[in-house]
Coordinates of C-alpha atoms in Angstrom, one line a residue:
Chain H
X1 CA 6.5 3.7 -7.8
X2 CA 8.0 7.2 -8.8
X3 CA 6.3 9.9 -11.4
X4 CA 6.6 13.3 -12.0
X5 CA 3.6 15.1 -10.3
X6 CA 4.5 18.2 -12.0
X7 CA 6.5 19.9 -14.6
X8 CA 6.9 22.7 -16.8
X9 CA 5.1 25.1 -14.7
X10 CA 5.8 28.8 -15.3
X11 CA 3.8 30.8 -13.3
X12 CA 3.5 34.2 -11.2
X13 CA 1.1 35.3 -8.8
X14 CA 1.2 39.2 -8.0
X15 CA 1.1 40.0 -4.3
X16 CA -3.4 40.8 -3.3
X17 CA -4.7 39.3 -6.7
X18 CA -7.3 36.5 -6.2
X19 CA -6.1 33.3 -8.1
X20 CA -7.9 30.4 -9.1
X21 CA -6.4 26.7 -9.8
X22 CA -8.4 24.6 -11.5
X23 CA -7.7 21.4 -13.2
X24 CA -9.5 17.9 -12.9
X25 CA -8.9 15.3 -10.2
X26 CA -5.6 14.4 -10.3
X27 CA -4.4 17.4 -12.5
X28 CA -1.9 18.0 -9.9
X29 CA -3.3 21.0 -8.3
X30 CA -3.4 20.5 -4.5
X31 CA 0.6 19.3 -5.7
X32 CA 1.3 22.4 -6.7
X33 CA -0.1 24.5 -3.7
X34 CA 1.7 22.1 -1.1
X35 CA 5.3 24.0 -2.4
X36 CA 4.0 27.5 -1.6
X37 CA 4.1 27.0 1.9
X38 CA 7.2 24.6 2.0
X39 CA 5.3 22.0 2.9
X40 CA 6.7 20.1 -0.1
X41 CA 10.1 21.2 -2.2
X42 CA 10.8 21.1 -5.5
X43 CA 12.9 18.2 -6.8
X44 CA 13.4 19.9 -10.0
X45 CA 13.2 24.0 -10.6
X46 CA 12.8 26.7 -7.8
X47 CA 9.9 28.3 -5.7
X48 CA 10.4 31.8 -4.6
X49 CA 7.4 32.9 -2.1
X50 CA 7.2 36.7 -0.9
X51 CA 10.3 37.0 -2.7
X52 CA 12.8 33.9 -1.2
X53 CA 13.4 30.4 -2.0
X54 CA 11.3 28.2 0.2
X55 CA 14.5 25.7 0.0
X56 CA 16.2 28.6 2.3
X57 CA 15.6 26.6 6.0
X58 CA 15.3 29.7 7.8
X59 CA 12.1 31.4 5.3
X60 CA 10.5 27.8 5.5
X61 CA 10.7 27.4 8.8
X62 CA 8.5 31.0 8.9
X63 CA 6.4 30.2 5.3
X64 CA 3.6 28.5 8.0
X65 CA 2.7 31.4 9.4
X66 CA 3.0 33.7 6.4
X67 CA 1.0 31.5 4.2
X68 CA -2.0 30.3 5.7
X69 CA -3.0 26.8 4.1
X70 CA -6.4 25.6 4.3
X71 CA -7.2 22.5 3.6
X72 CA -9.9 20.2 2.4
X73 CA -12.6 19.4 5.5
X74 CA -10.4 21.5 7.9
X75 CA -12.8 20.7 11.0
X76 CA -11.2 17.1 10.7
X77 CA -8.5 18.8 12.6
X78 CA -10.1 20.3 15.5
X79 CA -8.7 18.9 18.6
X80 CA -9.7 21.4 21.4
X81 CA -12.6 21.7 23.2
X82 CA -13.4 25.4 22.7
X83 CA -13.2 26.9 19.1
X84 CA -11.4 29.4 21.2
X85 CA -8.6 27.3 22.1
X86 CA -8.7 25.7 18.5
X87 CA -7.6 29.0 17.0
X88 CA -5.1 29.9 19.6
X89 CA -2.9 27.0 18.7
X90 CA -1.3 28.8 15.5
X91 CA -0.9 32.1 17.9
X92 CA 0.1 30.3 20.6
X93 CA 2.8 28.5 18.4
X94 CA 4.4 32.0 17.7
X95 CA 4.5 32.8 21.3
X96 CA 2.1 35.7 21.3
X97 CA 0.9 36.6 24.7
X98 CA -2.5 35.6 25.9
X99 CA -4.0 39.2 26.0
X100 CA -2.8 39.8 21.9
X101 CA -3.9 36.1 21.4
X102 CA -7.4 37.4 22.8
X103 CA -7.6 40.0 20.7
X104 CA -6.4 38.0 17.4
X105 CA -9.2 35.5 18.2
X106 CA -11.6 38.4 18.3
X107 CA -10.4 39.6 15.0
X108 CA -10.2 36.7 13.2
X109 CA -13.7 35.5 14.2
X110 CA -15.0 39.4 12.9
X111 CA -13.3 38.9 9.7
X112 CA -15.4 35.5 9.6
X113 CA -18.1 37.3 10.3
X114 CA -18.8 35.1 13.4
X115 CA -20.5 36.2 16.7
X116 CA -18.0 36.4 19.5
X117 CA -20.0 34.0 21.4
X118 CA -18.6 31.2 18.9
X119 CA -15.5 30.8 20.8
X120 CA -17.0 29.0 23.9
X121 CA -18.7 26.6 22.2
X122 CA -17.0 22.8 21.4
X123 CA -16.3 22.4 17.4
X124 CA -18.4 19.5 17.3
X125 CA -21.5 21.1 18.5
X126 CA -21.5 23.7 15.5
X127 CA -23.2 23.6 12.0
X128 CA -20.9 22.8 8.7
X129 CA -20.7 26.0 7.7
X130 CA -19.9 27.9 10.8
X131 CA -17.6 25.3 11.6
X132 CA -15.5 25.6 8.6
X133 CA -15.6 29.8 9.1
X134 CA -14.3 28.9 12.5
X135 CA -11.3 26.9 10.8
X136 CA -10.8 29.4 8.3
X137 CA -10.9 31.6 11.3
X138 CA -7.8 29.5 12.9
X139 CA -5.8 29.8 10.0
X140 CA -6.5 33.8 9.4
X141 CA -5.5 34.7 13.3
X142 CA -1.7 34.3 12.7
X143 CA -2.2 37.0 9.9
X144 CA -1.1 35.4 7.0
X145 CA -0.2 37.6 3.8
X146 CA -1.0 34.8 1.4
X147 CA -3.8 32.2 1.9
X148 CA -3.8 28.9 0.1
X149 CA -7.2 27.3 0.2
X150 CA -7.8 23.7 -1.2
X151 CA -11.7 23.1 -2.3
X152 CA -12.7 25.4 1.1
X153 CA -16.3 24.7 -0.5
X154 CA -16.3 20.7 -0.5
X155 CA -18.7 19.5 1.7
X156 CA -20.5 22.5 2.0
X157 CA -23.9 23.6 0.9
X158 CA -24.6 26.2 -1.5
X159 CA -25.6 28.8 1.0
X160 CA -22.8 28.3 3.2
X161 CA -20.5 28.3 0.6
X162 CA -21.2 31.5 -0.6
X163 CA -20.9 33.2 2.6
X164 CA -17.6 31.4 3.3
X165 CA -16.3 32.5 -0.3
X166 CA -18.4 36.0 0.0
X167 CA -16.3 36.7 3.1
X168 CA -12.4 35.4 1.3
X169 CA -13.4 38.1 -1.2
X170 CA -14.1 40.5 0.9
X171 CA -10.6 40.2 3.2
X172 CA -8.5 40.3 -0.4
X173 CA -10.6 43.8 -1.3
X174 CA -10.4 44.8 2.4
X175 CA -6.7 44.0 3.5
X176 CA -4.7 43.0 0.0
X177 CA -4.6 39.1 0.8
X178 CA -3.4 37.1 -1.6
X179 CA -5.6 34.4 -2.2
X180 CA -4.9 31.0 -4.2
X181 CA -8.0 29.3 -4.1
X182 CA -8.2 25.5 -5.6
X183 CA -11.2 23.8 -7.4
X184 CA -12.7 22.2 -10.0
X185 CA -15.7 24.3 -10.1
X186 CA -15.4 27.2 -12.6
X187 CA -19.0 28.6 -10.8
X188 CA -16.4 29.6 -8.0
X189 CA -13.9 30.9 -10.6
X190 CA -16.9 32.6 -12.2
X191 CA -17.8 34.2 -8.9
X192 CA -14.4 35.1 -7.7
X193 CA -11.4 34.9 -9.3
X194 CA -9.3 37.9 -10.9
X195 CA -6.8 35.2 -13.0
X196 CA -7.3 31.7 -13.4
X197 CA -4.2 29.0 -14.2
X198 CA -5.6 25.8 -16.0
X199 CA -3.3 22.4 -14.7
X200 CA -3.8 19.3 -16.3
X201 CA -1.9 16.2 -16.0
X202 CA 0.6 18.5 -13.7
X203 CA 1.5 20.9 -16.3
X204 CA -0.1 24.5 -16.5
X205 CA -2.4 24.6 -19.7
X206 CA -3.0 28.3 -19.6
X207 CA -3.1 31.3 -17.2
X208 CA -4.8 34.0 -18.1
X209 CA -7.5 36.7 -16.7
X210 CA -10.7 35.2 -15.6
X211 CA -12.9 36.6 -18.1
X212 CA -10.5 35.1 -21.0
X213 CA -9.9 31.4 -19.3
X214 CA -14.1 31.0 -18.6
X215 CA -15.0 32.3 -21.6
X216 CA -13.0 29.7 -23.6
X217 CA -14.9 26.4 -22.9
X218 CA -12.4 25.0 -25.6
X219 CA -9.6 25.1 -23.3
X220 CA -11.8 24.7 -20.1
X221 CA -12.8 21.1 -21.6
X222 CA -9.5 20.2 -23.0
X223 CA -8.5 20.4 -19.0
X224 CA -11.7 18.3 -18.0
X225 CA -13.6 21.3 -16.6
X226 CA -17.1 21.8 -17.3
X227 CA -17.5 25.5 -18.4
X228 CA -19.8 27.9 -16.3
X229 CA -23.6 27.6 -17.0
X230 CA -23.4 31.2 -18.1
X231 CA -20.8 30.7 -20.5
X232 CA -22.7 27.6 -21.6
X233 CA -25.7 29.4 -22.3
X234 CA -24.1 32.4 -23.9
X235 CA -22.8 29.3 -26.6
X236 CA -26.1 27.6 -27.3
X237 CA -27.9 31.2 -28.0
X238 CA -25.2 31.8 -30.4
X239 CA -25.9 28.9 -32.0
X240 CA -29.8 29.7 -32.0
X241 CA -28.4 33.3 -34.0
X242 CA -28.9 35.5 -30.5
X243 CA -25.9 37.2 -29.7
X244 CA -25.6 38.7 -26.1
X245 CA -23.9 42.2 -25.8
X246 CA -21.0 40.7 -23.3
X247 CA -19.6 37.2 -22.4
X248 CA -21.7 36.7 -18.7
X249 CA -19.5 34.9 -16.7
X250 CA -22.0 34.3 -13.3
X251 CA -26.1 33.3 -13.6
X252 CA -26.3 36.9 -12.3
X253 CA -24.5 38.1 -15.1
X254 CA -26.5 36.4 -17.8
X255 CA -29.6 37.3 -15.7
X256 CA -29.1 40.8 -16.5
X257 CA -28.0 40.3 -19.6
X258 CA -30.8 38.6 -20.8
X259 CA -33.1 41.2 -19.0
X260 CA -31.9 44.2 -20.9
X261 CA -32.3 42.5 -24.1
X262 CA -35.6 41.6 -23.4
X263 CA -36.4 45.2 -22.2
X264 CA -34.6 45.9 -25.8
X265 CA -37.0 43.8 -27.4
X266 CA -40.0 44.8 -26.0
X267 CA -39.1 48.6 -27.1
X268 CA -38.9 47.2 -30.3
Chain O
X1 CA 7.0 11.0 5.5
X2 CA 4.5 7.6 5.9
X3 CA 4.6 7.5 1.7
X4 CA 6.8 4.8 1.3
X5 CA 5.0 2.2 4.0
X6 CA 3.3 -0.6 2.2
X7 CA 4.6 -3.6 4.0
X8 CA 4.2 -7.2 2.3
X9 CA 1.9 -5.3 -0.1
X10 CA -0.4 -7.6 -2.5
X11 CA 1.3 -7.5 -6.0
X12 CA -1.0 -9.2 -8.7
X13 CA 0.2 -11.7 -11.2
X14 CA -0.7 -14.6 -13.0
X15 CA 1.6 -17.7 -11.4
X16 CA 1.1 -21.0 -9.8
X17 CA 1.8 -19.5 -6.5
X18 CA -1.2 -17.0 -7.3
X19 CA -3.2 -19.7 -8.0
X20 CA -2.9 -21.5 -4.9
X21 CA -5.3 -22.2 -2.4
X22 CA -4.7 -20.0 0.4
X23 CA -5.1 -22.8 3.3
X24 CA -2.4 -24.8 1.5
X25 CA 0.0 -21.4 0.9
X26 CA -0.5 -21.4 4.9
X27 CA 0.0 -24.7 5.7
X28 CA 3.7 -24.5 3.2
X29 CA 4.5 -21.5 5.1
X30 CA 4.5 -23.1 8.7
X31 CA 6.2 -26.1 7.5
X32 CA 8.7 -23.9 5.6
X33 CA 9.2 -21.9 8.9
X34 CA 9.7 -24.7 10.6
X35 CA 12.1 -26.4 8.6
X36 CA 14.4 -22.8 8.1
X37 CA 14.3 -23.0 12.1
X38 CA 14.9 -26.6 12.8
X39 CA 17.6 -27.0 9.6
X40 CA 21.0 -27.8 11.7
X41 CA 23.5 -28.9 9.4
X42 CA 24.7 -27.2 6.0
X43 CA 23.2 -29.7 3.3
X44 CA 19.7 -29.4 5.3
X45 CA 20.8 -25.2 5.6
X46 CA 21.0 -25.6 1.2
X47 CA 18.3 -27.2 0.7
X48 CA 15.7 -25.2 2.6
X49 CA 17.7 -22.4 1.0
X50 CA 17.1 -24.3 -2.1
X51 CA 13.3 -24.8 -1.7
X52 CA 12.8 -20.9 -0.9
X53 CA 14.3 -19.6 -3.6
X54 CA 12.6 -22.1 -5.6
X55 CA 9.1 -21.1 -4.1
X56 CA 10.1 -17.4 -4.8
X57 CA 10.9 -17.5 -8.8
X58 CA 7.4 -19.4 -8.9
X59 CA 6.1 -16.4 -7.6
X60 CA 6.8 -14.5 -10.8
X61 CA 7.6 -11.9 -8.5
X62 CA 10.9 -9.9 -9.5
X63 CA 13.9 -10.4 -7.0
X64 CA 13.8 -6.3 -6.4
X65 CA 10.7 -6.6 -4.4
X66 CA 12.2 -9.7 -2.4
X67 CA 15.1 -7.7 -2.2
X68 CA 13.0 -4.5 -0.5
X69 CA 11.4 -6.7 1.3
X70 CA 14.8 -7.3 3.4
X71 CA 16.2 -3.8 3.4
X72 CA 13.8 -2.4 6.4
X73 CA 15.3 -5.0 8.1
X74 CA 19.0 -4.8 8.0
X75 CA 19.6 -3.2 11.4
X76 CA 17.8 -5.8 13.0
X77 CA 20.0 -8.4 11.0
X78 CA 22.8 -6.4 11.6
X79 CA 22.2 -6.6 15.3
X80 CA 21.8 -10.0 15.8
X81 CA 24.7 -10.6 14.2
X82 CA 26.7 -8.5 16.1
X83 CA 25.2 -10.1 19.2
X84 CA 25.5 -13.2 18.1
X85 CA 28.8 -12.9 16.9
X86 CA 30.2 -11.1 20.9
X87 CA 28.4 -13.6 22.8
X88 CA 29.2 -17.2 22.0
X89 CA 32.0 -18.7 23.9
X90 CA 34.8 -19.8 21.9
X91 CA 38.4 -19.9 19.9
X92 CA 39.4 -16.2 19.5
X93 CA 38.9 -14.5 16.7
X94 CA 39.3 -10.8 17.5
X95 CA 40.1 -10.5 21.5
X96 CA 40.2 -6.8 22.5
X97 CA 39.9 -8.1 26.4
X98 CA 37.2 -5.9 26.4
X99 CA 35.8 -7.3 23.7
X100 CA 35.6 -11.1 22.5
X101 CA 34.5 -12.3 18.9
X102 CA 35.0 -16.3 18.6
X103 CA 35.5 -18.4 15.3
X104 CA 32.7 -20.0 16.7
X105 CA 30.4 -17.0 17.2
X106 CA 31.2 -15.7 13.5
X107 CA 30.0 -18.9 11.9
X108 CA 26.8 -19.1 14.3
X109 CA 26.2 -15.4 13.3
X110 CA 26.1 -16.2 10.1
X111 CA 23.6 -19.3 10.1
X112 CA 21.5 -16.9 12.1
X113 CA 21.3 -13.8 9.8
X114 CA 21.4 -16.9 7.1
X115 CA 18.0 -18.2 8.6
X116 CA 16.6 -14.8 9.6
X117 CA 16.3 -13.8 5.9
X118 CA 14.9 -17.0 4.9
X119 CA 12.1 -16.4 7.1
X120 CA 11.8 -13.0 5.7
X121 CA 11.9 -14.1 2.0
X122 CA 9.4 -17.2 2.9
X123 CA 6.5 -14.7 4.5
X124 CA 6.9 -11.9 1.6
X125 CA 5.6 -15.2 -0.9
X126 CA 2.7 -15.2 1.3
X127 CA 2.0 -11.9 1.7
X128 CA 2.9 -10.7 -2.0
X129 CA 1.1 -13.5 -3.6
X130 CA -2.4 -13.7 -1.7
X131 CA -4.6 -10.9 -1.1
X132 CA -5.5 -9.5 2.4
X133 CA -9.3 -11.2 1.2
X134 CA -7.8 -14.5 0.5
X135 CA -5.7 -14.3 3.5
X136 CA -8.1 -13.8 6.0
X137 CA -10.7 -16.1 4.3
X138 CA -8.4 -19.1 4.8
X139 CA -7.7 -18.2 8.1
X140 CA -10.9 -18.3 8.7
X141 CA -11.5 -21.6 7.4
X142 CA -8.8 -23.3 8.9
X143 CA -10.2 -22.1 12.6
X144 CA -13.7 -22.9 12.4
X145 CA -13.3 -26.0 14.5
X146 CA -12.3 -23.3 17.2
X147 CA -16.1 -22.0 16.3
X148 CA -17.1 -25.4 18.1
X149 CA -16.3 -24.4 21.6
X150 CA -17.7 -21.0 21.2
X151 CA -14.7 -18.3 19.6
X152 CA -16.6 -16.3 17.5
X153 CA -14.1 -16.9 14.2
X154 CA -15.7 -15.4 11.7
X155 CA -16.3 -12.0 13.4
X156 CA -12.4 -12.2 14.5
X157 CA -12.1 -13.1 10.3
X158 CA -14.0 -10.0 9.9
X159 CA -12.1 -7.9 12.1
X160 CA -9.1 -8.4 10.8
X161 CA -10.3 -8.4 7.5
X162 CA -11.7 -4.3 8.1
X163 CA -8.2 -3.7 10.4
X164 CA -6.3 -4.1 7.2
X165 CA -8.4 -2.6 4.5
X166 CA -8.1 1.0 6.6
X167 CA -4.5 0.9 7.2
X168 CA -4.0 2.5 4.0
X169 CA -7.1 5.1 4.6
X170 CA -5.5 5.6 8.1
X171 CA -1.5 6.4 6.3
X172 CA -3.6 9.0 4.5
X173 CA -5.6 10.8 6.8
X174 CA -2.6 10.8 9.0
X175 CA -0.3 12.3 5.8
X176 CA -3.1 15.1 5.7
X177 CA -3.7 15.6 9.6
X178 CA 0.2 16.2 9.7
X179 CA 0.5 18.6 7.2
X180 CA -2.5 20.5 8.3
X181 CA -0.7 20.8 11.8
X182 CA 2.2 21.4 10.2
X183 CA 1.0 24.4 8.2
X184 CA -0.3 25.8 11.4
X185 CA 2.9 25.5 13.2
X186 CA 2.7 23.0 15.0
X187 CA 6.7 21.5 16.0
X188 CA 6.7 18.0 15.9
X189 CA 10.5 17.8 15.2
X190 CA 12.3 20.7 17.3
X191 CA 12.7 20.9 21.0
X192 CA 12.9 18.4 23.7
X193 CA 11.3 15.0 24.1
X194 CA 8.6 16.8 26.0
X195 CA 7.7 19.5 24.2
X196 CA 7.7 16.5 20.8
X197 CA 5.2 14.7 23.3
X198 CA 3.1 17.3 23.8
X199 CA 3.1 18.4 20.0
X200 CA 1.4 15.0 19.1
X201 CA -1.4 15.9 20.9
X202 CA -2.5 18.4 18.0
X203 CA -2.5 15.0 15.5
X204 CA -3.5 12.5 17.6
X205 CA -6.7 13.8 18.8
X206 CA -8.3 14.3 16.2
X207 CA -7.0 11.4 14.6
X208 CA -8.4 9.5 16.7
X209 CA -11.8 11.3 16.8
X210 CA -12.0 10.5 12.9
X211 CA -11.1 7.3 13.8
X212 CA -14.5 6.4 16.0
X213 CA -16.1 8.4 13.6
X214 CA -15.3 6.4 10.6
X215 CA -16.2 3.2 13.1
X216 CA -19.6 4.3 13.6
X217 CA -20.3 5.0 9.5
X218 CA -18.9 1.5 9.0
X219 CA -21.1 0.4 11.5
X220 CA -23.9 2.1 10.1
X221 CA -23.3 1.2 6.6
X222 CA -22.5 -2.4 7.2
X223 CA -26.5 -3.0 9.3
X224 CA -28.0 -1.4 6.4
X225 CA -26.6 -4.1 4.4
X226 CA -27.9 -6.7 6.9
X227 CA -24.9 -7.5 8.6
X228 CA -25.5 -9.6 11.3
X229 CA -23.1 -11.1 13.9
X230 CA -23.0 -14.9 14.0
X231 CA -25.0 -15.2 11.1
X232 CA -23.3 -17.8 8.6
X233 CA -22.5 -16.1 5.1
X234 CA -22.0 -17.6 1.8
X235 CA -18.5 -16.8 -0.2
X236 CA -18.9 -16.2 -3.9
X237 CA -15.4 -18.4 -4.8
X238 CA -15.6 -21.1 -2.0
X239 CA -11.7 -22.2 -1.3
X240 CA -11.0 -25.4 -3.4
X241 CA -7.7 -27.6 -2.8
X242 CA -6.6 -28.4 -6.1
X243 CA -3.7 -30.9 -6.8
X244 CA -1.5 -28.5 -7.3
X245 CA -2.1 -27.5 -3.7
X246 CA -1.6 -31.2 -2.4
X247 CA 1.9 -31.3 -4.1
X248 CA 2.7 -27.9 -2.5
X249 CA 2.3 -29.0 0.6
X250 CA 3.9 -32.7 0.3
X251 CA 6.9 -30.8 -1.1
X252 CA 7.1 -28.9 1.8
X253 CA 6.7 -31.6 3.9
X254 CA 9.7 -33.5 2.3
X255 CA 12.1 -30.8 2.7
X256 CA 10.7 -30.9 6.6
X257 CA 11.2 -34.2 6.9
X258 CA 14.6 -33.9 5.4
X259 CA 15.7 -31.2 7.9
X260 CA 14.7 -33.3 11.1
X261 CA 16.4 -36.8 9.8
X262 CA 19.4 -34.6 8.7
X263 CA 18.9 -33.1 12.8
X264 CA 18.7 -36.5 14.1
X265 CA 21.0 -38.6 12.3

């Protein structure tokens, strides 16, 4: 059985911008990421990464290291005993020496915001979240300049997903990362993302800046997306005749939002 | 690279061979085996030939699927021909001293490849007309009297019954694990053998590890639905010969029987 997984798809990501890829199961979005890194090629069309055709056998055989790719439950591939050794592998597959590979791990684990102490211990022995920091960790220590994450945050409580998305952010602002991050959850795009390109049934619906996409729960439910609760809310007080001031994107937002108007009222 | 596996897969569809009581799609099978085996002469050679094909456009299976069922197999086919073919004694056919095909060898290649693909052809019916369920139900069945002198059948039934619903699980995970290896470098196709040996380490581990993972939620999962070993379950369609299943298997029996009179006489 043969189908076309994707098609039509137009689209350019800017080198440090933070993009989100969102479609419903089965919209093709984990597809589409699986070329950026040559782990798939095109049958049909082109895909130029950091500026060279991932068909070119010399830039694929590099692409692994200079596009990290996270995937869905990562810790389903530890195989060491010491996260330590887990997050060499990558390094050690690019022949770094042991004291630089040290000093990556070190670095990497930081950036994770992880104590140093989290490279003796055994993968199995750590909670879900700091496990799937010290995965993320792994695929950050060969320095990637774009990292592809598919649903980092499945699995994962609320809590833990913040801090692991809270510290994604925070390498993109800190060391121009590009980030592609996949999901189905707009709260995430609400959160985080600077543009946001809409798949469904393997063709791109719309890209567009975040605030335009979320705010457009016409388009977000034409791709099977449920919009954010924000953006839901801002709708039904519409309907009830109370306009808010801006389109609130996060709960935080509409928090505020709804605070000044109340202040607003109250002054009345 | 493990997308295109799906050996003797299931393929639904309404036929008489469908309909079929597994037991007796067994029971044709062996006796159809045995005849393709035992046939010796070229009239008992057509009519098994006959009787397989015949079996297969019951089916209502299309050809291609027959015909894919064969192609994984060609260098094996290919092989024992060629073996065949150098090694039986006989009037030369091509003789590079070195080197010795015989008329004889040709012809004998030929039944053999002949016979191989029969075999082939008569197991994909099985296999694309019954359901891993079905299969292993009838199997089952048909060695409960073994149950008598203490083999624990229906927890081998079981076993098998798991084994093949995760094979397709297992393809995936293993799709996934390689590419996440992959994507971290990992070189499972460059260098030498050893260096290949030691880069499976990276997939099998934790392949494994998932694996006795997944054993123990099964586990779990299957007590909490009160699971019990040795305790004597209930199907929900209990396996019925029908008469079409009793002329199945007499068929089968006559193209047997023709075979070994045709071997004797």
């Amino acid at each position: 059985m043969e189908m076309t997984a994707l098609k039509d798809i137009k689209l350019n990501i800017f080198p440090g911008e933070f993009l989100v890829v969102a479609g419903s199961t089965g919209s093709g979005k984990s597809t589409l990421v699986q070329h950026f890194n040559g782990l798939l090629l095109p049958t049909n069309g082109r895909v130029k990464v950091l500026g060279k055709d991932t068909t070119d056998k010399k830039h694929r055989n590099e692409l692994w290291r200079l596009v990290g790719m996270f995937f869905q439950f990562p810790e389903c591939q530890f195989f060491n005993a010491t996260v330590y050794d887990d997050i060499a592998f990558g390094l050690r597959n690019l022949n770094l020496d042991e004291k630089t590979i040290a000093r990556r791990i070190r670095e990497a684990l930081a950036i994770m915001g992880l104590p140093d102490e989290v490279k003796f211990a055994h993968p199995g022995k750590l909670s879900d979240g700091t496990r799937r920091l010290a995965a993320m960790a792994g695929t950050l220590a060969p320095r990637p300049k774009i990292l592809v994450l598919d649903e980092p945050g499945a699995g994962l409580g609320p809590k833990d997903k913040k801090i692991v998305f809270d510290r994604l952010q925070c390498l993109q602002k800190s060391s121009g990362v590009t980030i592609i991050l996949v999901t189905h959850d707009m709260e995430d795009a609400a959160a985080y993302a600077e543009r946001v390109a809409l798949l469904k049934g393997g063709q791109l619906l719309r890209v567009d800046k975040a605030r335009h996409i979320l705010a457009d729960t016409g388009v977000l439910r034409e791709a099977g997306l449920r919009p954010p609760y924000a953006v839901e809310l801002a709708d039904r007080l519409r309907q009830e005749g109370i306009h808010l001031p801006s389109m609130p994107l996060t709960v935080a937002d509409a928090a505020k939002l709804l605070g000044s108007l109340l202040k607003q009222k109250a002054g009345d | 690279m493990l997308d295109g596996i799906n050996p003797g897969q299931y393929i639904p569809a309404d036929s008489l061979i469908h309909r079929m009581d597994p037991r007796a799609k067994l029971i044709v099978t062996v006796i159809s085996v045995l005849a393709v085996i035992l046939a010796s002469s070229l009239s008992a050679l057509l009519v098994v030939l006959i009787w397989s094909v015949l079996v297969a456009r019951m089916s209502g299976i299309k050809a291609v699927f027959y015909w894919r069922s064969l192609k994984p197999l060609w260098v094996l086919l290919l092989f024992s021909f060629f073996f065949r073919a150098c090694f039986t004694p006989g009037k030369p056919f091509i003789d590079t001293g070195f080197l010795m095909i015989s008329y004889e060898g040709i012809i004998s290649a030929g039944w053999l490849v002949w016979k191989l693909a029969l075999l082939v052809l008569t197991s994909a019916v099985v296999t694309f007309t019954t359901t891993p369920l079905q299969l292993t139900a009838a199997l089952e069945q048909m060695l409960m009297p073994l149950a008598r002198i203490g083999l624990p059948v229906r927890e081998m039934s079981m076993m098998v019954n798991l084994a093949l619903r995760f094979i397709p699980t297992l393809f995936q995970e293993t799709r996934l694990l390689f590419m996440a290896q992959w994507s971290r470098g990992a070189a499972f196709t460059r260098g030498r053998i050893t260096d290949r040996l030691k880069g499976l380490v990276p997939f099998i581990v934790p392949l494994l590890t998932n694996v006795y993972q997944r054993a123990d939620e099964l586990a779990l999962g299957m007590e909490t639905r009160c699971y019990r070993v040795g305790a004597v379950r209930s199907r929900m369609k209990p396996l019925q010969f029908k008469p079409l299943d009793v002329v199945a298997v007499l068929s089968s029996n006559l193209v047997l029987v023709f075979v070994l009179v045709q071997r004797l006489g």
